[in-house]
Short mmCIF file of C-alpha atoms in Angstrom, two decimals:
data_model
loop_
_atom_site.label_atom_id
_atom_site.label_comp_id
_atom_site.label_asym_id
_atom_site.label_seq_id
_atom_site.Cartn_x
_atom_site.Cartn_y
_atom_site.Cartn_z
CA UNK W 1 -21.03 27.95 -5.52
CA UNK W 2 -20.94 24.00 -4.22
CA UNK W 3 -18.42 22.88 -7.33
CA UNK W 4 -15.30 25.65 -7.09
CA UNK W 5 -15.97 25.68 -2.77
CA UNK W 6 -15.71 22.25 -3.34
CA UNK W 7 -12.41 22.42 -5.39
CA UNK W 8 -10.55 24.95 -3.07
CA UNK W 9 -11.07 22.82 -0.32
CA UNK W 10 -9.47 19.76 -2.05
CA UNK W 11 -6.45 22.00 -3.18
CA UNK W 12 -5.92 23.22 0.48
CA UNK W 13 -6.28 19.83 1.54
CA UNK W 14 -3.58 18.63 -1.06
CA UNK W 15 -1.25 21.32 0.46
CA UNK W 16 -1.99 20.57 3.81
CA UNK W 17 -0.89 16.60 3.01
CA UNK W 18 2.02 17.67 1.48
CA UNK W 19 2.90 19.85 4.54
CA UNK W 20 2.18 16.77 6.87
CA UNK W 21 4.14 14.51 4.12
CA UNK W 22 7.59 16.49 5.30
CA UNK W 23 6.84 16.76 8.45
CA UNK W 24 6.02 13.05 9.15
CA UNK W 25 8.81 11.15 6.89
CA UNK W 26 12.07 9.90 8.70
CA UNK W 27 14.82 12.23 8.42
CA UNK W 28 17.13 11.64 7.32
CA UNK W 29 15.98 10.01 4.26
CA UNK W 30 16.90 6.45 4.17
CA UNK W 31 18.16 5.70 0.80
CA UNK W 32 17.62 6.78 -2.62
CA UNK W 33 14.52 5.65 -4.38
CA UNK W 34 14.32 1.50 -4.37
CA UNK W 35 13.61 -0.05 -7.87
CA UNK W 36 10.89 -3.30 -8.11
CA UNK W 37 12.76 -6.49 -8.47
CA UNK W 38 11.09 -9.50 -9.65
CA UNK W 39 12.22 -13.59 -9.13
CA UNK W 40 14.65 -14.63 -11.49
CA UNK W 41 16.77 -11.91 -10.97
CA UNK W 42 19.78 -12.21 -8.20
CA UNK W 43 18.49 -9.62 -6.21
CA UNK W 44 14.52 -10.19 -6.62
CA UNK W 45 15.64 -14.05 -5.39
CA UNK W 46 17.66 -13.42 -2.69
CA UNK W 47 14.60 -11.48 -1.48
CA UNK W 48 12.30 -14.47 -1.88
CA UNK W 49 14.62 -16.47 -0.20
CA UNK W 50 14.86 -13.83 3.17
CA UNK W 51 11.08 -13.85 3.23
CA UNK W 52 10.80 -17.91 3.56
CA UNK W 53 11.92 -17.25 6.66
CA UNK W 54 9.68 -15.15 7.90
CA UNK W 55 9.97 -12.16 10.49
CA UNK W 56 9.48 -9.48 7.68
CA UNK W 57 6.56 -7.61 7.20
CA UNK W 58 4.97 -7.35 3.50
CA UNK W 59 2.85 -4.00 2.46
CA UNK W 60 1.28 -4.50 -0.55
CA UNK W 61 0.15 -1.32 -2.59
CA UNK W 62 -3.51 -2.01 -4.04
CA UNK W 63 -3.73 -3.69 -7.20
CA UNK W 64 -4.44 -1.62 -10.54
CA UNK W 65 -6.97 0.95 -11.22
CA UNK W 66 -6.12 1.97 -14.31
CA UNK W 67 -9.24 3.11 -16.19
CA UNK W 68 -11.12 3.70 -13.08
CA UNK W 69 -12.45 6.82 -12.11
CA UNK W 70 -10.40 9.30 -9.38
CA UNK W 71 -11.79 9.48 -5.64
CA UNK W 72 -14.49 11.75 -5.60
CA UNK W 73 -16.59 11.67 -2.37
CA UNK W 74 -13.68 10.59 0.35
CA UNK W 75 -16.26 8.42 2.38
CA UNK W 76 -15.24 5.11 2.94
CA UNK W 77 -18.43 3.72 2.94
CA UNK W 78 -18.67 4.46 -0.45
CA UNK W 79 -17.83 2.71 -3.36
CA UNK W 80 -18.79 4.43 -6.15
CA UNK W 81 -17.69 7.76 -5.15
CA UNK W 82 -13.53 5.56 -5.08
CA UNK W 83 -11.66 4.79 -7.51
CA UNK W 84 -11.43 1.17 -7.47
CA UNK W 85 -9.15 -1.72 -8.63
CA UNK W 86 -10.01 -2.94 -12.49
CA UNK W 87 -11.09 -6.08 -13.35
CA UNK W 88 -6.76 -6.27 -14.56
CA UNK W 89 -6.33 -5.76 -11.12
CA UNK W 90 -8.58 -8.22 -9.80
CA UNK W 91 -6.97 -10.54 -11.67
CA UNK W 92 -3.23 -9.41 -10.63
CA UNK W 93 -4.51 -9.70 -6.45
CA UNK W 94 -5.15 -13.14 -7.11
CA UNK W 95 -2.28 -13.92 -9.03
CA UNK W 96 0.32 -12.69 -6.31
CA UNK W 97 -1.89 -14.31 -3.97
CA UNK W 98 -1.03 -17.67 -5.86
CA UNK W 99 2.49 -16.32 -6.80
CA UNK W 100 3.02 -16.15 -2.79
CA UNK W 101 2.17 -19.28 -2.20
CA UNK W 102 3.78 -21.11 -5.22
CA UNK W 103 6.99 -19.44 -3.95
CA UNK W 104 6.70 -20.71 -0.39
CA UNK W 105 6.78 -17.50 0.94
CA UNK W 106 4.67 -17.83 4.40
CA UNK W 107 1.75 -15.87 5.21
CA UNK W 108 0.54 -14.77 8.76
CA UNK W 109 -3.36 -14.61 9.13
CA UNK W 110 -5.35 -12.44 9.27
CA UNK W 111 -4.27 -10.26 6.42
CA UNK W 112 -4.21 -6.40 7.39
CA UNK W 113 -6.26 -4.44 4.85
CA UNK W 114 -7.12 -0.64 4.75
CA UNK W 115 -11.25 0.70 4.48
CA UNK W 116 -10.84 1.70 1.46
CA UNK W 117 -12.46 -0.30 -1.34
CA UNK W 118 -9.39 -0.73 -3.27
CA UNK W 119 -7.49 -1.99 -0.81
CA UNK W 120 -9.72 -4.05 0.64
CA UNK W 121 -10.89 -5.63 -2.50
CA UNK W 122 -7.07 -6.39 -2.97
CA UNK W 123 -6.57 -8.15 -0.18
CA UNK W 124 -9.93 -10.37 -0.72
CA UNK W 125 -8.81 -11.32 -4.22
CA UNK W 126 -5.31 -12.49 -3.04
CA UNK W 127 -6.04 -14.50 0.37
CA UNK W 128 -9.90 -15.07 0.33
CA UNK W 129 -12.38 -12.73 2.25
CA UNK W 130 -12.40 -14.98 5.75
CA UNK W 131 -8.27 -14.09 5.82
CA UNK W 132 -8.57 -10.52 5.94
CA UNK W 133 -9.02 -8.15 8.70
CA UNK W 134 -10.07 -4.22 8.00
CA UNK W 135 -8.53 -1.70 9.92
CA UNK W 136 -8.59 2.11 10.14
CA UNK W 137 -4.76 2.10 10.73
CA UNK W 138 -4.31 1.68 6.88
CA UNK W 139 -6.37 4.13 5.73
CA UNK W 140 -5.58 6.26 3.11
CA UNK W 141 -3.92 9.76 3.26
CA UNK W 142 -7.24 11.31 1.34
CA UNK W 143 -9.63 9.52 3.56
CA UNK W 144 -8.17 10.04 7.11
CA UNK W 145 -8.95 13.94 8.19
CA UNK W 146 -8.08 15.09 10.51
CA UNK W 147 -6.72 11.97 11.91
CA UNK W 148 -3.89 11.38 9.76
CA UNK W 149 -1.37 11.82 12.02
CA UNK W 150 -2.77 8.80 14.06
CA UNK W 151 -3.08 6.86 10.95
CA UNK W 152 0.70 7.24 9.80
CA UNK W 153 1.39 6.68 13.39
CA UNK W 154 -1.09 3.21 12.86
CA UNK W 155 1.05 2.54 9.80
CA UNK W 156 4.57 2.89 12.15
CA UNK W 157 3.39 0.70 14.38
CA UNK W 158 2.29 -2.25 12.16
CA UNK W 159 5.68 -1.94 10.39
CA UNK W 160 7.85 -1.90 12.91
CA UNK W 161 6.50 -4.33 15.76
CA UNK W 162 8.13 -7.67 15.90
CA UNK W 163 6.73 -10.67 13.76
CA UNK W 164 6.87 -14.46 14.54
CA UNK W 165 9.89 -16.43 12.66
CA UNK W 166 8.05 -18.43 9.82
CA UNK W 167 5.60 -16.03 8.81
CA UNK W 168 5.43 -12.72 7.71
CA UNK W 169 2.90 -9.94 8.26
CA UNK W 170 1.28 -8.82 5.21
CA UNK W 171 -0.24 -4.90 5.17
CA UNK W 172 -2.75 -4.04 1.91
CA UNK W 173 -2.98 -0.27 1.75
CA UNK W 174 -1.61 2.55 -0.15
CA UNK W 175 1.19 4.26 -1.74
CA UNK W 176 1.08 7.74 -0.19
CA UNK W 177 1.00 6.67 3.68
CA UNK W 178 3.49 4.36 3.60
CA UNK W 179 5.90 7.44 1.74
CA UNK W 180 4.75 9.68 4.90
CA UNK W 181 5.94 6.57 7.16
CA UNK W 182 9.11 5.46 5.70
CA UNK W 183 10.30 8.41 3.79
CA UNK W 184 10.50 8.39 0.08
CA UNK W 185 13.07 5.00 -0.89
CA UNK W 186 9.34 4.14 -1.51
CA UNK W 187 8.80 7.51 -3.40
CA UNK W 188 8.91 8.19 -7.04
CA UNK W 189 8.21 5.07 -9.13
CA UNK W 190 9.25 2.73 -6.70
CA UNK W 191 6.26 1.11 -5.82
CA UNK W 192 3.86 0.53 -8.59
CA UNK W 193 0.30 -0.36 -8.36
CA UNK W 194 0.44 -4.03 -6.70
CA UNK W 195 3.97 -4.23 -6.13
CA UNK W 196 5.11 -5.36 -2.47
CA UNK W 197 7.39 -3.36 -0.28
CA UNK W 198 9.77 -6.01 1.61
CA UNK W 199 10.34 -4.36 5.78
CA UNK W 200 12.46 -5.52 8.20
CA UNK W 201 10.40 -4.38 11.37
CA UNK W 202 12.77 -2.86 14.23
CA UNK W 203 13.20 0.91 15.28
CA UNK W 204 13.27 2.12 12.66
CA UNK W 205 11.67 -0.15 10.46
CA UNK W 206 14.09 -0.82 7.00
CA UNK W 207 12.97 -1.52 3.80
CA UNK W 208 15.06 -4.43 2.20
CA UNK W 209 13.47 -3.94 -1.32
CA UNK W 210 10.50 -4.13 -3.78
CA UNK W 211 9.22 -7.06 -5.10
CA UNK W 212 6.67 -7.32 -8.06
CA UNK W 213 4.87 -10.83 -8.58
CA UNK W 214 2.09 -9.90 -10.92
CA UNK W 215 3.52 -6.92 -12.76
CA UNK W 216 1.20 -5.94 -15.62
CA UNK W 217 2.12 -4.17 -19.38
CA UNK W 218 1.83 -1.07 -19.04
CA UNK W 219 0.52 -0.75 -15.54
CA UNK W 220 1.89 0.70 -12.46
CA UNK W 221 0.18 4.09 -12.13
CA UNK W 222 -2.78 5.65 -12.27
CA UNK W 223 -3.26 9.56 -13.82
CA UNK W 224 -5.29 10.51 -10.44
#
């Protein structure tokens, strides 16, 4: 009786998100669904240029986990029971890491990760353990409870307060949260697996673009 209990719960749990999804986006929506630029193109450089000066805030979605198996116990302390980043995405964290800084796009410490292995492991690979800072206000959607509502509120907050001139605040979470706190321009396929979502923190906070620095064949999204 454990295994299809089990299963109903996570289906009325799925509805319940989706529920909390429309009633926590903006309205109205912002924009139509964004599409990842990358540098080299006018638009993807133009971007690069806006966030050498700082004041922006950067989310970055976890890096891939293609391969890896779904989320199956929901406890943060638990690592095997996530689906974690593969060793493709270990090695796409670190590249944007390096991509960031060979750019001269300026970083302000400590990087903002969420609990969740996956996005914590993210954030290690791409700025070094001793730059990262874990907090419960990037947690993801599956993993909050009851508290969700705080956490999307956690996620406003971090996107929208000011930042400094000459750096720019750099979130690690997830894909799902940041949909239920912006609305869905970051819906759909518009941020893959380690792409960054460029913000422009204010009341409300706007999203300027998506920027890809690491994009790998193939990779984007998982089948979870």
């Amino acid at each position: 009786m454990g295994a299809p209990f089990a299963g109903a719960a996570w289906q009325d749990a799925r509805m319940i998100r989706r529920a909390l999804l429309l009633l926590l986006a903006p309205l109205p929506a912002v924009a139509a669904e964004l599409t990842p630029l990358r540098p080299g193109m006018r638009e993807g450089d133009a971007l690069v240029a806006r966030l050498r000066a700082g004041g922006l805030v950067l989310f970055l979605r976890h890096a891939d986990t293609r391969g890896e198996p779904c989320d199956r116990s929901f406890r943060v302390d638990d690592r095997e029971g996530q689906r974690n980043i593969s060793r493709a995405g270990r090695g796409q964290a670190a590249s944007i890491g390096q991509r960031l800084e060979e750019l001269g796009i300026p970083v302000e410490t400590p990087v903002l990760a969420g609990p969740v292995f996956r996005a914590r492991d993210t954030a290690e690979a791409a700025f070094g353990a001793a730059q990262v800072r874990v907090t419960d206000e990037l947690l993801a959607d599956d993993y909050a409870g009851g508290r969700l509502a705080e956490v999307i509120e956690g996620h406003r907050r971090l996107l929208s307060s000011p930042v400094a001139a000459g750096a720019n605040r750099v979130l690690v979470g997830h894909r799902t949260p940041l949909i239920m706190a912006l609305g869905e321009v970051v819906g759909g396929q518009a941020l893959p697996e380690g792409a960054l979502a460029v913000v422009s923190p204010g009341s409300p906070a706007r999203v300027l673009g998506i920027l890809e620095l690491a994009p790998l064949p193939g990779g984007g999204f998982h089948g979870c």
